PDB file of C-alpha atoms in Angstrom:
ATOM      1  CA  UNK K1120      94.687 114.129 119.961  1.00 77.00           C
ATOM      2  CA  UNK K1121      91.939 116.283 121.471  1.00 87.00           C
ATOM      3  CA  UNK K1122      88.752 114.444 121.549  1.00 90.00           C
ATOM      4  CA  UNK K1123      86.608 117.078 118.898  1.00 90.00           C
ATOM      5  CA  UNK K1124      88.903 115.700 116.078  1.00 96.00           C
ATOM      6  CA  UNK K1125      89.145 111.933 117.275  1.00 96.00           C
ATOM      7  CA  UNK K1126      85.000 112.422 117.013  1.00 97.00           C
ATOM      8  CA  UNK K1127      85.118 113.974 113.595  1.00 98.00           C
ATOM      9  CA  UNK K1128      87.606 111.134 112.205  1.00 98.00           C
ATOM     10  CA  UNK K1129      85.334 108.564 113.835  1.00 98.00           C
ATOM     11  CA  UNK K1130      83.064 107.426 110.765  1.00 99.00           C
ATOM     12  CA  UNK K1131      84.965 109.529 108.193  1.00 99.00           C
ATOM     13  CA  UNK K1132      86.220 108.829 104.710  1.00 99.00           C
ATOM     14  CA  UNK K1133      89.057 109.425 102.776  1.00 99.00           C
ATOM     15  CA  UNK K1134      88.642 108.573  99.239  1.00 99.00           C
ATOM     16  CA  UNK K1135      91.822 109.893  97.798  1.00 99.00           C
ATOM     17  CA  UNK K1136      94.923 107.898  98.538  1.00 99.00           C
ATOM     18  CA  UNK K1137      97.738 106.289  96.874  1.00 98.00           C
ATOM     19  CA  UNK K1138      99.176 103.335  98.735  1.00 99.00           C
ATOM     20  CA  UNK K1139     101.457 100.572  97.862  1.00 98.00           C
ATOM     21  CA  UNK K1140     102.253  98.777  95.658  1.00 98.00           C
ATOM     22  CA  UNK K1141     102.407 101.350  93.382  1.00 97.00           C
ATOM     23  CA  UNK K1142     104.309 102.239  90.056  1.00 94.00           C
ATOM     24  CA  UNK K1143     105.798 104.722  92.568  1.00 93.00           C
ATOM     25  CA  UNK K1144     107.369 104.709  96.207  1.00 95.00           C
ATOM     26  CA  UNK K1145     104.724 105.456  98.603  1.00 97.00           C
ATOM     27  CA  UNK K1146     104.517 106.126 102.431  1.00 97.00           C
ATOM     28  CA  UNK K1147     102.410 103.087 103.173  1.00 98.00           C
ATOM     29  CA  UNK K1148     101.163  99.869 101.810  1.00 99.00           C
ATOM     30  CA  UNK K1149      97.227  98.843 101.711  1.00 99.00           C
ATOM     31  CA  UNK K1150      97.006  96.608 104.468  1.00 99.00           C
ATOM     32  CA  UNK K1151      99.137  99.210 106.722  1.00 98.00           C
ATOM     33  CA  UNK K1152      96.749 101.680 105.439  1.00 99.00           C
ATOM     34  CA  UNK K1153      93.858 100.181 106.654  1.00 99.00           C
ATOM     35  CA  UNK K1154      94.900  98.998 110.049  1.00 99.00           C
ATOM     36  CA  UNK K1155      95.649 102.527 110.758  1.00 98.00           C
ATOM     37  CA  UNK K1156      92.281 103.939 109.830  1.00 98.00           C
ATOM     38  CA  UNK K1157      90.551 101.523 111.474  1.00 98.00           C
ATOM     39  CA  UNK K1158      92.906 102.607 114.720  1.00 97.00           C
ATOM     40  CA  UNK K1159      90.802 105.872 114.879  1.00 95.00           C
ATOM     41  CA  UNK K1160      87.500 104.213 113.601  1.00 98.00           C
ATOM     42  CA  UNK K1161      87.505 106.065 109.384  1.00 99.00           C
ATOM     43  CA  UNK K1162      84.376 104.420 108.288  1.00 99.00           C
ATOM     44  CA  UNK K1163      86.460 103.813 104.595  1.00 99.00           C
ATOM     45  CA  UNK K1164      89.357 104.743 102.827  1.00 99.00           C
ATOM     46  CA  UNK K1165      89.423 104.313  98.813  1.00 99.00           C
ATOM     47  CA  UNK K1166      92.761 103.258  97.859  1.00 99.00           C
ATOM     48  CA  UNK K1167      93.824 104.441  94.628  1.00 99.00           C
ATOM     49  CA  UNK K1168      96.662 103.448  91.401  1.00 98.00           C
ATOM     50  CA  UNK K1169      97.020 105.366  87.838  1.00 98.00           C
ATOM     51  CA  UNK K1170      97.847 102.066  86.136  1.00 97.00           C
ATOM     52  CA  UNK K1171      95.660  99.747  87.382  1.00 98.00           C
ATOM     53  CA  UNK K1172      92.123  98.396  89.174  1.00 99.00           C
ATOM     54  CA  UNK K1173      92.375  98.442  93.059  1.00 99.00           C
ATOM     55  CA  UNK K1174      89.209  96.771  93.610  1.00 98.00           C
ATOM     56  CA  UNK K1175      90.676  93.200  93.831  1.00 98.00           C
ATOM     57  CA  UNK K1176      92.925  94.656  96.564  1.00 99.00           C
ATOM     58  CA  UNK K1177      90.203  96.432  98.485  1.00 99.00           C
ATOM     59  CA  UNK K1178      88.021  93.326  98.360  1.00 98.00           C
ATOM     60  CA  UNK K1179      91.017  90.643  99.537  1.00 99.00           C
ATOM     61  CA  UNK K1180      91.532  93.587 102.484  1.00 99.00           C
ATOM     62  CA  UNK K1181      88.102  93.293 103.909  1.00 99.00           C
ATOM     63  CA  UNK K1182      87.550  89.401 103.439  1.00 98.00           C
ATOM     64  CA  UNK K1183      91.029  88.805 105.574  1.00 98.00           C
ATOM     65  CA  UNK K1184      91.396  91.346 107.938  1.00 98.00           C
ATOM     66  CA  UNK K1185      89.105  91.953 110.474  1.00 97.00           C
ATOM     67  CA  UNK K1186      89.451  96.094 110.166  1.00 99.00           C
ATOM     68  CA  UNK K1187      87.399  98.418 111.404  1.00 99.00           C
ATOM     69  CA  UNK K1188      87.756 100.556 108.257  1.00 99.00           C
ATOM     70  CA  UNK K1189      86.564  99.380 104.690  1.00 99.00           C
ATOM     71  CA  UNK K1190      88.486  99.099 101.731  1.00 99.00           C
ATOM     72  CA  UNK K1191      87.129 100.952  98.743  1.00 99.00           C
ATOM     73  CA  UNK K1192      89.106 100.522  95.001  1.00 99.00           C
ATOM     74  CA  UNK K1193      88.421 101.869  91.909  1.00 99.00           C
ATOM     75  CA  UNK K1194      89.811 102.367  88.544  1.00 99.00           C
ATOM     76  CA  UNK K1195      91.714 105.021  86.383  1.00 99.00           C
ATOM     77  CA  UNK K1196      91.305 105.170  82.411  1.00 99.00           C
ATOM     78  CA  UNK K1197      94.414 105.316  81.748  1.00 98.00           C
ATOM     79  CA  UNK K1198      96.975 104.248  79.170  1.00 98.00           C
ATOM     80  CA  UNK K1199      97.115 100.996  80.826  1.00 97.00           C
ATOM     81  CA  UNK K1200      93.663  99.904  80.955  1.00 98.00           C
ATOM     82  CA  UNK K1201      93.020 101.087  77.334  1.00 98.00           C
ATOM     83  CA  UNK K1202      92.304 104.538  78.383  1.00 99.00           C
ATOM     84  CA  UNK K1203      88.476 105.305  77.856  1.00 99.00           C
ATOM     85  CA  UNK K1204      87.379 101.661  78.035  1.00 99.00           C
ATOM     86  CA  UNK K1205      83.838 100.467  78.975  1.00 99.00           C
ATOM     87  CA  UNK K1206      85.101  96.969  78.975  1.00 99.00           C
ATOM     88  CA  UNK K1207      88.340  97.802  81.643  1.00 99.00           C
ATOM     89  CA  UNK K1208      85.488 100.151  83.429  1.00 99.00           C
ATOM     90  CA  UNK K1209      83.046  97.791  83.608  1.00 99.00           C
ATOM     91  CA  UNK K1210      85.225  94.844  84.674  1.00 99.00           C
ATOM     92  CA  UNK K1211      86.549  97.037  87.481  1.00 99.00           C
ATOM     93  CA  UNK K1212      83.218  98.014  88.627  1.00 99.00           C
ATOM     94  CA  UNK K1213      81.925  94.070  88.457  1.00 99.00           C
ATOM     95  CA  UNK K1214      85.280  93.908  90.959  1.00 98.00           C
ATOM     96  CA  UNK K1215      83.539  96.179  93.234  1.00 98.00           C
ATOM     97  CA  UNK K1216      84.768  99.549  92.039  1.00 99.00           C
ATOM     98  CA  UNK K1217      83.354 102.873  93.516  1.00 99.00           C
ATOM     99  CA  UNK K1218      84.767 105.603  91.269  1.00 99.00           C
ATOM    100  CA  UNK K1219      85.686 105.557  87.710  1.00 99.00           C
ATOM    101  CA  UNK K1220      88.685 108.497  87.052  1.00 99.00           C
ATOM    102  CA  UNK K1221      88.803 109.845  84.026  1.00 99.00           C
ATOM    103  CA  UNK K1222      92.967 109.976  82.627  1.00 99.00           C
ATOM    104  CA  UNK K1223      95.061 111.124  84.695  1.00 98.00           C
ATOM    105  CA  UNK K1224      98.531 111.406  84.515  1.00 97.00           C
ATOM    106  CA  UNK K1225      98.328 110.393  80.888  1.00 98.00           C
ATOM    107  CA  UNK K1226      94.949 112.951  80.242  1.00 98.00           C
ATOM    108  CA  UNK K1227      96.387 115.252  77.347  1.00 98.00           C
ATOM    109  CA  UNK K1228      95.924 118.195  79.248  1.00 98.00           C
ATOM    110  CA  UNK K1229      98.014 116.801  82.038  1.00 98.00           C
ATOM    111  CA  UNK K1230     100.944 115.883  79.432  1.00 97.00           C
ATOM    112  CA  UNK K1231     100.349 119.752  78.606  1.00 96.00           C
ATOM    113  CA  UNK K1232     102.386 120.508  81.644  1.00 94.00           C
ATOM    114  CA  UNK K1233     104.951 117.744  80.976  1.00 89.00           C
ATOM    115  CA  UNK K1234     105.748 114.432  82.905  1.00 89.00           C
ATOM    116  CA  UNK K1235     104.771 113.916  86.400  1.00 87.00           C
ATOM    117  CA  UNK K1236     107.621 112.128  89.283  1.00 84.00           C
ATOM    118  CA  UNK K1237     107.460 108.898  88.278  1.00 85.00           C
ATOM    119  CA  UNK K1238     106.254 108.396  84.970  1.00 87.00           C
ATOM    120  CA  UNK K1239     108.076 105.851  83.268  1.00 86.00           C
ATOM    121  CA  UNK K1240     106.626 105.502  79.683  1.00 88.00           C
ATOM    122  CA  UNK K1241     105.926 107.917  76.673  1.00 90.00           C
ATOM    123  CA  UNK K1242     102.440 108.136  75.418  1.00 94.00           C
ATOM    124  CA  UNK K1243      99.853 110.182  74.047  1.00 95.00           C
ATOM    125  CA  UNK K1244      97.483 112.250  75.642  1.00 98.00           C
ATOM    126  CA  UNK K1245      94.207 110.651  75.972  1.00 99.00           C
ATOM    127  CA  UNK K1246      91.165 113.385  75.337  1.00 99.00           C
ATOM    128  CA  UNK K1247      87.598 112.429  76.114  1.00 99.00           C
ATOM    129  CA  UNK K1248      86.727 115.264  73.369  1.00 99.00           C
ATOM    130  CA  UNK K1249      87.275 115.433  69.415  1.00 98.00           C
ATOM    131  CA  UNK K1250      88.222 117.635  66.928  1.00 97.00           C
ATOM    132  CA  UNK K1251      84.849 119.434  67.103  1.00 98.00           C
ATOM    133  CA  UNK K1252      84.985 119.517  70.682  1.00 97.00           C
ATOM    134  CA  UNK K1253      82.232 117.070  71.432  1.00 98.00           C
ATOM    135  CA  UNK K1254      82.287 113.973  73.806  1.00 99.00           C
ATOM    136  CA  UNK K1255      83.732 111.124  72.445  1.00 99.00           C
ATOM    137  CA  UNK K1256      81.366 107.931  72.241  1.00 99.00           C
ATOM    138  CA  UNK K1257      83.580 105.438  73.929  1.00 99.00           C
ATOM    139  CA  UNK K1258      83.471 108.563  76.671  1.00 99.00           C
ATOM    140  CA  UNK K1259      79.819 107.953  76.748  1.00 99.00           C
ATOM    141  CA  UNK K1260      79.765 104.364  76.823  1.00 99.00           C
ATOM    142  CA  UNK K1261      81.990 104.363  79.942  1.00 99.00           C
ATOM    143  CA  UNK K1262      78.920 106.897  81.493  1.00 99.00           C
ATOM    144  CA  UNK K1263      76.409 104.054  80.169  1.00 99.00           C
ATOM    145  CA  UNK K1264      78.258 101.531  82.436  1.00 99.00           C
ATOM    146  CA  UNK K1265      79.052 103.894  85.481  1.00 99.00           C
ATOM    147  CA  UNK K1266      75.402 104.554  85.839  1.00 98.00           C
ATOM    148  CA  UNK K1267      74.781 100.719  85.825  1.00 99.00           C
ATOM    149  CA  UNK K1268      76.747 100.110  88.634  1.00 98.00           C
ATOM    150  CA  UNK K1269      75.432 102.771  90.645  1.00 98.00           C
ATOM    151  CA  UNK K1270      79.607 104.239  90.864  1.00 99.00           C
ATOM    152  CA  UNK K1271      80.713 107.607  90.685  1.00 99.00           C
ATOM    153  CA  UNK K1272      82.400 109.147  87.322  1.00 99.00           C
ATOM    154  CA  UNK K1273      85.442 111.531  88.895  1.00 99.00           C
ATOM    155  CA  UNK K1274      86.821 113.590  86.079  1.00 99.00           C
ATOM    156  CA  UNK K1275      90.833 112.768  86.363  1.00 99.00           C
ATOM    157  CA  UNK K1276      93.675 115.555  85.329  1.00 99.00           C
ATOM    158  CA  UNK K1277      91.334 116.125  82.374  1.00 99.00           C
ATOM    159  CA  UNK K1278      90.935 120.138  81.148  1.00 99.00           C
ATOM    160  CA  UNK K1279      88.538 122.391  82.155  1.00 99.00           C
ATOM    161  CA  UNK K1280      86.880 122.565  78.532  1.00 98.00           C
ATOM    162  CA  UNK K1281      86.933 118.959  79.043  1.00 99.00           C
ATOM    163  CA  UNK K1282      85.802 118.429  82.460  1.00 99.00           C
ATOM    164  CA  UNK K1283      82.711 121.321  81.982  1.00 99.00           C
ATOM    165  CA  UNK K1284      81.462 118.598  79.452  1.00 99.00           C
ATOM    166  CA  UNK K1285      81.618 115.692  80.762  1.00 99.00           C
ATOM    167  CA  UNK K1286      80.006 117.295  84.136  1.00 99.00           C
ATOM    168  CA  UNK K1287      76.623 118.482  82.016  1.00 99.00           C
ATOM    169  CA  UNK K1288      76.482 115.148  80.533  1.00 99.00           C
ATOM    170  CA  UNK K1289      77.074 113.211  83.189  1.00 99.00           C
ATOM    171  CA  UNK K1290      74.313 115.114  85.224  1.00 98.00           C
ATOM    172  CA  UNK K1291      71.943 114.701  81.728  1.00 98.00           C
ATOM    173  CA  UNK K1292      72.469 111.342  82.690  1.00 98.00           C
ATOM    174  CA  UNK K1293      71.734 111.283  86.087  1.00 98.00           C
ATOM    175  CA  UNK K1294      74.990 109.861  87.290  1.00 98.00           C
ATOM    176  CA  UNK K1295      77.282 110.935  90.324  1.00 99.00           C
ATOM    177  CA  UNK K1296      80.358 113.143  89.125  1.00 99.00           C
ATOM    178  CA  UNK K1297      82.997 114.322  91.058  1.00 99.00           C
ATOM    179  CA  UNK K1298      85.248 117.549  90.203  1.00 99.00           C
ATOM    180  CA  UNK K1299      88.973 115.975  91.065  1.00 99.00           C
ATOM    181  CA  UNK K1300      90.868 118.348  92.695  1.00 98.00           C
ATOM    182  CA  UNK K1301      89.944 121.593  91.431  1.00 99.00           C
ATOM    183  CA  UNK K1302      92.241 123.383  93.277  1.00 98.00           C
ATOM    184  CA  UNK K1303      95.500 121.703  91.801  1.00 98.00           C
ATOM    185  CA  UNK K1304      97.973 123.445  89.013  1.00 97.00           C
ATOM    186  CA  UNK K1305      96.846 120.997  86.488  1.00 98.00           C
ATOM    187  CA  UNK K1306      93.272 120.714  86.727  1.00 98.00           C
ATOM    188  CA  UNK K1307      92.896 124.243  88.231  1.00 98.00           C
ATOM    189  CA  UNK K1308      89.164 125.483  87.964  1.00 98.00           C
ATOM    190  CA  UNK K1309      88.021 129.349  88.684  1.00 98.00           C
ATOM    191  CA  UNK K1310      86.120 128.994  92.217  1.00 98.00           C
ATOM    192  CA  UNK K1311      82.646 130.584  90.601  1.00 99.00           C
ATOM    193  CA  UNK K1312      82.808 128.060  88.206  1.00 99.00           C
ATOM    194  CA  UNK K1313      83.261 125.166  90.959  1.00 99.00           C
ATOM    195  CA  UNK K1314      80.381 127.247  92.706  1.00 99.00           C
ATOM    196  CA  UNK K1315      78.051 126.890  90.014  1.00 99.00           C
ATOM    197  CA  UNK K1316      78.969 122.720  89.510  1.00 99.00           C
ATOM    198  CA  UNK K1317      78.154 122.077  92.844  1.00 99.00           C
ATOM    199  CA  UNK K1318      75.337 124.172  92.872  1.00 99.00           C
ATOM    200  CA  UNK K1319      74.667 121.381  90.056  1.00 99.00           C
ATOM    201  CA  UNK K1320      74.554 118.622  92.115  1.00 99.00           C
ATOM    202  CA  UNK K1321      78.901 117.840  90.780  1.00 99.00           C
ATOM    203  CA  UNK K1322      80.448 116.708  94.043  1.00 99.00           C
ATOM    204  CA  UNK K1323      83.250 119.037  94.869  1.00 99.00           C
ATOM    205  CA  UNK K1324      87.028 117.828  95.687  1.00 99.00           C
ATOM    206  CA  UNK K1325      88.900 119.595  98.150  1.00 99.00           C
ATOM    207  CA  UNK K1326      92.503 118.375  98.678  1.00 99.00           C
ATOM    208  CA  UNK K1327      94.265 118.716 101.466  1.00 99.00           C
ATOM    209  CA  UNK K1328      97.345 118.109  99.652  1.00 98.00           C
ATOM    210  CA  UNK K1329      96.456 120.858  97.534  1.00 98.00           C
ATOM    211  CA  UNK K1330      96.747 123.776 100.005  1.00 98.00           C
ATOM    212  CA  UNK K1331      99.477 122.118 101.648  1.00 98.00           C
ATOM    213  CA  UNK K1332     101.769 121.775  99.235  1.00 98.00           C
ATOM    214  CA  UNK K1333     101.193 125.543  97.721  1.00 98.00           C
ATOM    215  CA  UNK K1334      98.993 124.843  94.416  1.00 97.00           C
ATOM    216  CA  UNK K1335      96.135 127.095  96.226  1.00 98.00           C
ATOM    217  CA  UNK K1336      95.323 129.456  98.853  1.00 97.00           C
ATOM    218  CA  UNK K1337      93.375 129.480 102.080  1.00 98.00           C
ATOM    219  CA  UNK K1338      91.078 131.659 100.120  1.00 96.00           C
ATOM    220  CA  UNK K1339      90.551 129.456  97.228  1.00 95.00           C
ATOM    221  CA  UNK K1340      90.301 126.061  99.846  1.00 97.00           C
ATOM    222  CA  UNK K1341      87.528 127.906 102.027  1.00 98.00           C
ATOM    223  CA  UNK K1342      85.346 130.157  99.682  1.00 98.00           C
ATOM    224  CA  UNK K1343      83.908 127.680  97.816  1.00 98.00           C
ATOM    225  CA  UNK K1344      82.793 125.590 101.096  1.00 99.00           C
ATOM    226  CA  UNK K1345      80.986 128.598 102.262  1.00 98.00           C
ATOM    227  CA  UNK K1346      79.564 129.358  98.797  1.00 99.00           C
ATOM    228  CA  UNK K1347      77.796 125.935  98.626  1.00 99.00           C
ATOM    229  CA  UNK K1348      77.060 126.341 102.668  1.00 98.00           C
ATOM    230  CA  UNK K1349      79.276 123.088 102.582  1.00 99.00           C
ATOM    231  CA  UNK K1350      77.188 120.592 100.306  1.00 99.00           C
ATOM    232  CA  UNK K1351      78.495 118.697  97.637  1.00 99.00           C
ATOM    233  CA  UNK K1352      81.571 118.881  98.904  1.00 99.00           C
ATOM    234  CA  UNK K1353      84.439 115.953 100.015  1.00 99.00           C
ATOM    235  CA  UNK K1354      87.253 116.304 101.646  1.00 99.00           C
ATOM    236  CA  UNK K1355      90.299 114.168 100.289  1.00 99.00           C
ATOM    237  CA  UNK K1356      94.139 113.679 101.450  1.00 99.00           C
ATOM    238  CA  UNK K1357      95.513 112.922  97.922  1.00 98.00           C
ATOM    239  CA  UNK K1358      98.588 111.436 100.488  1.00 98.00           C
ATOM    240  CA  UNK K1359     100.631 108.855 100.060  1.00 97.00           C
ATOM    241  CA  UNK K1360     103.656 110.331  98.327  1.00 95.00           C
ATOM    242  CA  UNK K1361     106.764 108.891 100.140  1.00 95.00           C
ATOM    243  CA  UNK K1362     108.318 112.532 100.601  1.00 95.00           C
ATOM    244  CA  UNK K1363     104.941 113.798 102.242  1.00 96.00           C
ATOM    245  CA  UNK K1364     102.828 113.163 105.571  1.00 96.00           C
ATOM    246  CA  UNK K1365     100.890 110.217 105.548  1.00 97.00           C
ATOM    247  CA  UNK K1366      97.564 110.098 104.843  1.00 98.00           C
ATOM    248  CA  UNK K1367      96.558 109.732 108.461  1.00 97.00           C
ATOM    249  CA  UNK K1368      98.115 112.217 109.755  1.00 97.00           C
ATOM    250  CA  UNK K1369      97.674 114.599 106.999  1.00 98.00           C
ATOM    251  CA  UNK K1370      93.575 113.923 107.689  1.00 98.00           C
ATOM    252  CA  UNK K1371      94.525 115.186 111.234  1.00 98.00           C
ATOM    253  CA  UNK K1372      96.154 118.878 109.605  1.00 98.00           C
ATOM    254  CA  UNK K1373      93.388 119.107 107.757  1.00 99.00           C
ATOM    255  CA  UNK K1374      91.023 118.727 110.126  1.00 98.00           C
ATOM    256  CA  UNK K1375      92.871 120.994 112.929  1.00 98.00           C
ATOM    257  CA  UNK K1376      92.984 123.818 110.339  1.00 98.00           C
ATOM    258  CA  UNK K1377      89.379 123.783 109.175  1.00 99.00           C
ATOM    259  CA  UNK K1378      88.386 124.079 112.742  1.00 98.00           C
ATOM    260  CA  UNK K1379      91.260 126.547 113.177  1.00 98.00           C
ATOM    261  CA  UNK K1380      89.644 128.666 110.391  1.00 98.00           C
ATOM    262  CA  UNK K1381      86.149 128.720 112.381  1.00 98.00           C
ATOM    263  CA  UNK K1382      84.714 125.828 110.387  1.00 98.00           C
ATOM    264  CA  UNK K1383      81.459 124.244 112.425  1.00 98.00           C
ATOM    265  CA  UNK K1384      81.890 120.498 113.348  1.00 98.00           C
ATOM    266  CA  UNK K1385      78.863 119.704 111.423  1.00 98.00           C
ATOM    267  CA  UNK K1386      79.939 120.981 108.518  1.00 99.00           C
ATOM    268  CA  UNK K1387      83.213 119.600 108.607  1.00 99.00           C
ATOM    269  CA  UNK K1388      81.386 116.257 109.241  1.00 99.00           C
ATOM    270  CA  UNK K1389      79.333 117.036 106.087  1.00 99.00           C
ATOM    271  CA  UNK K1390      82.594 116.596 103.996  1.00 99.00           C
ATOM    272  CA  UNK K1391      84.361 113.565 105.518  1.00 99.00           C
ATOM    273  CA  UNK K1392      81.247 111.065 106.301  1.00 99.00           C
ATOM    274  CA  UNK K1393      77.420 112.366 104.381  1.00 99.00           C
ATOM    275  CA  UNK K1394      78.813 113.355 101.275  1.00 99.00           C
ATOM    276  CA  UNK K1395      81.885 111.117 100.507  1.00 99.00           C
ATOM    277  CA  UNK K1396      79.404 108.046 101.544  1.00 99.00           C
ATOM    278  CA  UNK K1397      76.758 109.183  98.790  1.00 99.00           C
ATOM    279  CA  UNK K1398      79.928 108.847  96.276  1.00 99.00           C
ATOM    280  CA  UNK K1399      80.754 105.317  97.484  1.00 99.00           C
ATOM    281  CA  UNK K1400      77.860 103.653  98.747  1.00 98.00           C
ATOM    282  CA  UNK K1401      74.595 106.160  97.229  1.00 94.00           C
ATOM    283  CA  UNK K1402      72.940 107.058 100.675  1.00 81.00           C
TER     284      UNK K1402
END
């Protein structure tokens, strides 16, 4: 590994990743996880589940194991925590949760496009809107707790409609939000539009999963970067998918093509250590 991108994963973050155990078969388990990132000295790597807290896991990781790396959880508001609960969000958060996802696999827009690998129940779509297209209040109660804790609101598989929202109200509120992955079929959101949100002070999600599995283009990955000069922007691996690269190593592609594609080493270090370290620790 050439030096320039052992440098740039030195103190980095990754704050997308599924690991085991998991409702589905993954690459690699937490503790596995961890020891490898702290191989390469990541500063933290946020382990996330659709069905349940990972904060309890994070914090048994870092009392036990004397990694480099630090264990982040957090929670998604899902069927299986109630879906938009301010008690399940708050109790997560008390745990030591960073980032509060709105629904994901079970968000009614995500159901739009049908089951995802892996489901295993059948359920309604969960909406943080109603019938007159305003925010729900249990929606805004989960906001009310987020901002207590000082965590970051990330705004699931939710629509754009949806997500547009929750992003104005959030920053009435003076919370952090974060646009999850913007770039994916799903949850795809026109790059002006992601433009103007960051230009909002909405922390921007770039997946590397997303361009390397197809769902965007170079074009689409890039432009927005360069739009917002590369602020309000984190990089995430959305890895762990047992048919895919491992998060690790899929950090590494990443990395070699950004600086493939002419991207300075200052901004790339913008996106995997200042700004993903604002979303999980505020400075």
């Amino acid at each position: 590994m050439k030096n320039s991108i052992k440098n740039l994963i030195e103190g980095s973050f990754d704050l997308h990743v599924h690991s085991a155990p998991s409702h589905v078969k993954r690459s690699i388990d937490d503790i596995d996880l961890i020891k490898k990132a702290s191989t390469y000295k990541m500063a933290g790597v946020l382990i996330k589940n659709h069905y349940e807290p990972t904060s309890g896991r994070a914090e048994l990781i870092n009392k036990h194991f004397d990694f480099y790396t630090k264990a982040y959880g957090g929670i998604v508001l899902n069927s299986t925590v109630g879906g938009i609960n301010p008690y399940a969000c708050e109790s997560a958060l008390k745990m030591g949760a960073k980032i509060v996802w709105l629904p994901t696999r079970d968000a009614e827009n995500s159901l739009k496009y049908g089951n995802m690998k892996g489901d295993f129940f059948n359920r309604e779509g969960i909406s943080v809107i109603d019938d007159k297209g305003n925010l729900i209040k249990a929606l805004k109660d989960v906001i009310e707790v987020v901002k207590k804790y000082d965590a970051t609101l990330a705004t699931g598989h939710i629509s754009l409609e949806e997500s547009l929202k929750v992003c104005d109200y959030a920053i009435k509120k003076n919370i952090k939000v974060a646009l999850t992955h913007p770039d994916w079929n799903r949850t795809k959101i026109p790059t002006d539009i992601q433009v103007a949100l960051g230009k909002k002070g909405v922390f921007i999600e770039k997946v590397w999963a997303n361009l390397d599995d197809g769902d965007c283009d170079e074009e689409e990955f890039l432009s927005v970067m360069n739009e917002l000069n590369f602020n309000n922007i984190f990089i995430t691996t959305d890895r762990g998918y047992y048919t895919k690269k491992p998060p690790f190593e899929s950090l590494v592609d990443c990395i070699e093509f950004l600086i493939d594609k002419g991207v300075d080493c200052r901004n790339i270090e913008k996106m995997l250590k200042k700004t993903p370290k604002i979303i999980v620790e505020g400075v």
